[in-house]
Amino acid sequence: MIAHVTAALLAAMAPAQQADTTFAVDAIRLEVTQLEGVISVTGWDRDEMRVQASYDEDEGRLDIRQSGGTIHVSTKGEWGEPVYGELALSVPRSIALEITGVSLEVGIERSAGSVSVSTAEGEILLVGGSGNVALNAVNGPVTVAGASGKIAVNAVDGDVSVSESDGAIAVTAVDGDVTLEGITSDNVSVNAVDGDIAYDGTIVDGGRYVLSTHDGDLDVLIPNGANARISIDTFSGELDTDFAVELEGDFGKKRISFTVGTGKALVELSAFDGIISLRQE
Amino acid sequence: MNASIALAMKPGDGGSAANNDLDDVRLAAGGDVAAFERLYHRHVARVHSLVSRMLEPELADEVTQDVFVRVWAKLGTFRGDAAFSTWLHRVTVNLVLGQRKKLGIRRERYLPDAEAVLDRTSGAEPRAAIGAEFEAGMRRLPDRAREVFILHDVEGFKHREVAEMLGVTTGTTKAQLHRARMLMRKYLSP
Amino acid sequence: MTDWTEKLSDYLDGDLSGDELAKLEAALQGDAALRGVLEELRAVKDTAASLPQHAPLSDLWSGIEARIEADRLADVVPLSSAGNARRRFSFTIPQLAAAAVALLVLGSASVWMAMSSGAGGLESGSPIAVAPAPEAGFVSAPGDGSTFSYEATIQDLEQQLQVGRDRLDPKTVATLEGSLATIDRAIARAQEALEADPASVYLNRHLADARTRKLHVLQQAARLARS
């Protein structure tokens, strides 16, 4: 129960460069705001939260507050200015996480709750996570492994990798490659502007898989036994496929579609300018 | 709203759902967007299904949005002579048919001859997962047969209505319907 | 000799009567194969009538709401310069989707987009994308700054970014500018391609996707700048 956590602790102010505190929680959500620095979150099987923090400046503050079912953690300087800091949090595995920062590297592992991360500069690494997973990065790679649920990744400049994950997956990227491996999903959407896209995962009956890039290659592996209606669009790209697709004339500037098996899944591939490689497992 | 409500809105359904529709249509026609959202949630599954079956599935989301925007603009013309669901259905069909014409939809097939496609895949998965199999079979029907089959057998329109929508005679719709059913039968046979 | 198979659909639908009905029923009595075909056709008909409905996988309401809100705004905001006839522009659906995103993102009453239905497709007060082939249903941009346009929306966001860029890490600014340039190149290439093939559904969608991506990146940048 949150009653175990005293008000004094929840409003803890740590004027020193180091802080380390552990308290019981029954919150369902954790919001962390850390403008600069590094944050690592590890899920554990305890109804407690441990916060270890270190700062660059003497005047840095660590605020831990609770309102309703949400615990808020933030760091700031004396006048509210950004303070570089490193936070290591151990949290109940099921707690929902929302982490926002500007120049922030974020690593999360062994989480079993929803995860939302937004940062401008810095890498995002997520191992685990379930429910709604939303990761937004401007400059830095995003790596997801073992997530489950509704996974949305938006990256501007940086590669995106999602592996061994299941659920609805939506990825957008501008400058960067997108790699999806070991995916179990009936709903995948990837849109890149300048980057390659690779997909290795299930193609299930009734599923929809939309992969689109402007300037990049597509590499898609169609599993054995898949039933899919496959459509391919390009402007000036090329098609390289194991399937016995009969093409009339140039492939460029036209759409082709064909059916594999009973065609119960929908696979839409497009590369304005790039090589579409469609391989059969 | 959930899917079960949408599923309840088959043609001819009456009762409270239709009454709710009428109330919400009145409110929406007066500019109440929340009322229109309720209508959307009650009917989106049916509209989306029809659009998906009549057009290329990848266009379904966009055209479904188009339908509701069109309906919003036309709410003032709904006189209440028929159920809202029937009227909505008419609007959807008209828009879809117009879209087919506009886009000049012509499905490019791996095997161009529909009969050959249906023969080729016969027995691949006999009578298993009948819904998905059935949908896949419909997608392979020749265009006109598919239109007639969906409008008559799936959506429940009468030959006279289908003929009017497609601009053909009832003789044509009956012939195309029989052709479609025979192809589907062949497709589904073990 | 009558091919009774050809009459089975009419029979199933209750469209036979009189002598023809009697003859078919007699044929069915003596022909097990014909009865088999009838039952299979009945199964097809029954299955078709009981197919489940499938709701869309993604939320479509937000886009619809943005478009009808735009329609409402169009009803109350005066059109461009006095004396000019109302300009009509037709767009492909993906372009409209991009417009919807723009409106959704901004939610601003300062922009408007007139949309109405028509035989040639939906119409808007200003183009979202330019594809200059009239036969394909497109009309070029009028360049009229008094009406809503995608460009105005972008400019608005770019100004927000400009105002707040000093608050951003220079590395972030460089990244954003680089990526926006990447998107601009993609947009330019898609526009060139569309000029050659204006009716292409793929190219229209591709252009709309690229423009939407630019909008999202700018929105993300503006949000960062504000923060």
PDB file of C-alpha atoms in Angstrom, chain A residues 74-179:
ATOM      1  CA  SER A  74      11.869  14.353 -12.122  1.00  0.00           C
ATOM      2  CA  THR A  75      15.231  16.007 -11.882  1.00  0.00           C
ATOM      3  CA  LYS A  76      16.050  19.644 -12.245  1.00  0.00           C
ATOM      4  CA  GLY A  77      18.467  22.324 -11.123  1.00  0.00           C
ATOM      5  CA  GLU A  78      17.899  25.001  -8.541  1.00  0.00           C
ATOM      6  CA  TRP A  79      16.109  27.260 -10.993  1.00  0.00           C
ATOM      7  CA  GLY A  80      14.398  24.507 -12.850  1.00  0.00           C
ATOM      8  CA  GLU A  81      17.118  24.293 -15.459  1.00  0.00           C
ATOM      9  CA  PRO A  82      18.069  20.947 -16.988  1.00  0.00           C
ATOM     10  CA  VAL A  83      20.558  19.009 -14.979  1.00  0.00           C
ATOM     11  CA  TYR A  84      22.555  16.141 -16.302  1.00  0.00           C
ATOM     12  CA  GLY A  85      21.843  13.097 -14.238  1.00  0.00           C
ATOM     13  CA  GLU A  86      21.908   9.365 -14.212  1.00  0.00           C
ATOM     14  CA  LEU A  87      18.968   7.485 -12.796  1.00  0.00           C
ATOM     15  CA  ALA A  88      18.746   3.794 -12.100  1.00  0.00           C
ATOM     16  CA  LEU A  89      15.245   2.696 -11.194  1.00  0.00           C
ATOM     17  CA  SER A  90      14.068  -0.699 -10.024  1.00  0.00           C
ATOM     18  CA  VAL A  91      10.323  -0.891 -10.359  1.00  0.00           C
ATOM     19  CA  PRO A  92       7.500  -3.426 -10.124  1.00  0.00           C
ATOM     20  CA  ARG A  93       7.490  -5.249 -13.416  1.00  0.00           C
ATOM     21  CA  SER A  94       3.888  -4.475 -14.241  1.00  0.00           C
ATOM     22  CA  ILE A  95       4.025  -0.733 -13.634  1.00  0.00           C
ATOM     23  CA  ALA A  96       3.342   1.422 -16.702  1.00  0.00           C
ATOM     24  CA  LEU A  97       6.288   3.620 -17.647  1.00  0.00           C
ATOM     25  CA  GLU A  98       6.308   7.049 -19.237  1.00  0.00           C
ATOM     26  CA  ILE A  99       9.741   8.564 -19.720  1.00  0.00           C
ATOM     27  CA  THR A 100      10.418  11.884 -21.410  1.00  0.00           C
ATOM     28  CA  GLY A 101      13.644  13.704 -21.982  1.00  0.00           C
ATOM     29  CA  VAL A 102      15.631  15.760 -24.424  1.00  0.00           C
ATOM     30  CA  SER A 103      19.212  14.518 -24.401  1.00  0.00           C
ATOM     31  CA  LEU A 104      18.532  11.232 -22.778  1.00  0.00           C
ATOM     32  CA  GLU A 105      19.570   7.656 -23.232  1.00  0.00           C
ATOM     33  CA  VAL A 106      16.968   5.238 -22.017  1.00  0.00           C
ATOM     34  CA  GLY A 107      17.328   1.562 -21.253  1.00  0.00           C
ATOM     35  CA  ILE A 108      14.463  -0.528 -19.956  1.00  0.00           C
ATOM     36  CA  GLU A 109      14.563  -4.219 -19.225  1.00  0.00           C
ATOM     37  CA  ARG A 110      12.338  -6.831 -17.677  1.00  0.00           C
ATOM     38  CA  SER A 111       9.306  -4.604 -17.908  1.00  0.00           C
ATOM     39  CA  ALA A 112       5.916  -6.216 -18.262  1.00  0.00           C
ATOM     40  CA  GLY A 113       3.827  -3.062 -18.430  1.00  0.00           C
ATOM     41  CA  SER A 114       3.040  -0.383 -20.954  1.00  0.00           C
ATOM     42  CA  VAL A 115       6.007   1.768 -21.967  1.00  0.00           C
ATOM     43  CA  SER A 116       6.162   5.241 -23.427  1.00  0.00           C
ATOM     44  CA  VAL A 117       9.500   6.920 -24.109  1.00  0.00           C
ATOM     45  CA  SER A 118      10.197  10.180 -25.876  1.00  0.00           C
ATOM     46  CA  THR A 119      13.641  11.655 -26.358  1.00  0.00           C
ATOM     47  CA  ALA A 120      15.414  13.935 -28.815  1.00  0.00           C
ATOM     48  CA  GLU A 121      19.048  12.918 -28.498  1.00  0.00           C
ATOM     49  CA  GLY A 122      19.902   9.445 -27.366  1.00  0.00           C
ATOM     50  CA  GLU A 123      19.340   5.792 -27.784  1.00  0.00           C
ATOM     51  CA  ILE A 124      16.270   3.902 -26.618  1.00  0.00           C
ATOM     52  CA  LEU A 125      16.616   0.274 -25.670  1.00  0.00           C
ATOM     53  CA  LEU A 126      13.638  -1.720 -24.489  1.00  0.00           C
ATOM     54  CA  VAL A 127      13.679  -5.347 -23.481  1.00  0.00           C
ATOM     55  CA  GLY A 128      10.216  -6.492 -22.533  1.00  0.00           C
ATOM     56  CA  GLY A 129       7.164  -4.310 -22.236  1.00  0.00           C
ATOM     57  CA  SER A 130       3.582  -5.172 -22.959  1.00  0.00           C
ATOM     58  CA  GLY A 131       0.316  -3.434 -23.691  1.00  0.00           C
ATOM     59  CA  ASN A 132       0.917  -0.101 -25.349  1.00  0.00           C
ATOM     60  CA  VAL A 133       4.549   0.471 -26.234  1.00  0.00           C
ATOM     61  CA  ALA A 134       5.289   3.870 -27.780  1.00  0.00           C
ATOM     62  CA  LEU A 135       8.866   4.972 -28.440  1.00  0.00           C
ATOM     63  CA  ASN A 136       9.776   8.302 -30.045  1.00  0.00           C
ATOM     64  CA  ALA A 137      13.316   9.357 -30.867  1.00  0.00           C
ATOM     65  CA  VAL A 138      14.761  12.145 -32.979  1.00  0.00           C
ATOM     66  CA  ASN A 139      18.446  11.307 -33.069  1.00  0.00           C
ATOM     67  CA  GLY A 140      19.371   7.863 -31.936  1.00  0.00           C
ATOM     68  CA  PRO A 141      18.652   4.235 -32.575  1.00  0.00           C
ATOM     69  CA  VAL A 142      15.671   2.455 -31.114  1.00  0.00           C
ATOM     70  CA  THR A 143      15.922  -1.196 -30.182  1.00  0.00           C
ATOM     71  CA  VAL A 144      13.039  -3.305 -28.956  1.00  0.00           C
ATOM     72  CA  ALA A 145      13.213  -6.948 -27.983  1.00  0.00           C
ATOM     73  CA  GLY A 146      10.677  -9.215 -26.417  1.00  0.00           C
ATOM     74  CA  ALA A 147       7.855  -6.696 -26.357  1.00  0.00           C
ATOM     75  CA  SER A 148       4.239  -7.652 -26.644  1.00  0.00           C
ATOM     76  CA  GLY A 149       1.126  -5.669 -27.435  1.00  0.00           C
ATOM     77  CA  LYS A 150       0.670  -2.579 -29.529  1.00  0.00           C
ATOM     78  CA  ILE A 151       4.154  -1.412 -30.436  1.00  0.00           C
ATOM     79  CA  ALA A 152       4.667   1.982 -32.075  1.00  0.00           C
ATOM     80  CA  VAL A 153       8.119   3.372 -32.864  1.00  0.00           C
ATOM     81  CA  ASN A 154       8.768   6.750 -34.446  1.00  0.00           C
ATOM     82  CA  ALA A 155      12.352   7.552 -35.284  1.00  0.00           C
ATOM     83  CA  VAL A 156      13.752  10.483 -37.213  1.00  0.00           C
ATOM     84  CA  ASP A 157      17.455   9.769 -37.574  1.00  0.00           C
ATOM     85  CA  GLY A 158      18.489   6.351 -36.407  1.00  0.00           C
ATOM     86  CA  ASP A 159      17.971   2.694 -37.060  1.00  0.00           C
ATOM     87  CA  VAL A 160      15.037   0.834 -35.599  1.00  0.00           C
ATOM     88  CA  SER A 161      15.197  -2.801 -34.609  1.00  0.00           C
ATOM     89  CA  VAL A 162      12.290  -4.807 -33.268  1.00  0.00           C
ATOM     90  CA  SER A 163      12.928  -8.455 -32.526  1.00  0.00           C
ATOM     91  CA  GLU A 164      11.224 -11.410 -30.888  1.00  0.00           C
ATOM     92  CA  SER A 165       8.142  -9.341 -30.298  1.00  0.00           C
ATOM     93  CA  ASP A 166       4.486  -9.907 -30.870  1.00  0.00           C
ATOM     94  CA  GLY A 167       1.452  -7.752 -31.408  1.00  0.00           C
ATOM     95  CA  ALA A 168       0.476  -4.894 -33.676  1.00  0.00           C
ATOM     96  CA  ILE A 169       3.639  -3.143 -34.816  1.00  0.00           C
ATOM     97  CA  ALA A 170       3.864   0.295 -36.434  1.00  0.00           C
ATOM     98  CA  VAL A 171       7.227   1.875 -37.232  1.00  0.00           C
ATOM     99  CA  THR A 172       8.063   5.128 -38.959  1.00  0.00           C
ATOM    100  CA  ALA A 173      11.567   6.288 -39.749  1.00  0.00           C
ATOM    101  CA  VAL A 174      13.067   9.057 -41.844  1.00  0.00           C
ATOM    102  CA  ASP A 175      16.811   8.441 -42.019  1.00  0.00           C
ATOM    103  CA  GLY A 176      17.472   4.948 -40.827  1.00  0.00           C
ATOM    104  CA  ASP A 177      16.959   1.286 -41.482  1.00  0.00           C
ATOM    105  CA  VAL A 178      14.142  -0.703 -39.955  1.00  0.00           C
ATOM    106  CA  THR A 179      14.682  -4.343 -39.082  1.00  0.00           C
TER     107      THR A 179
END
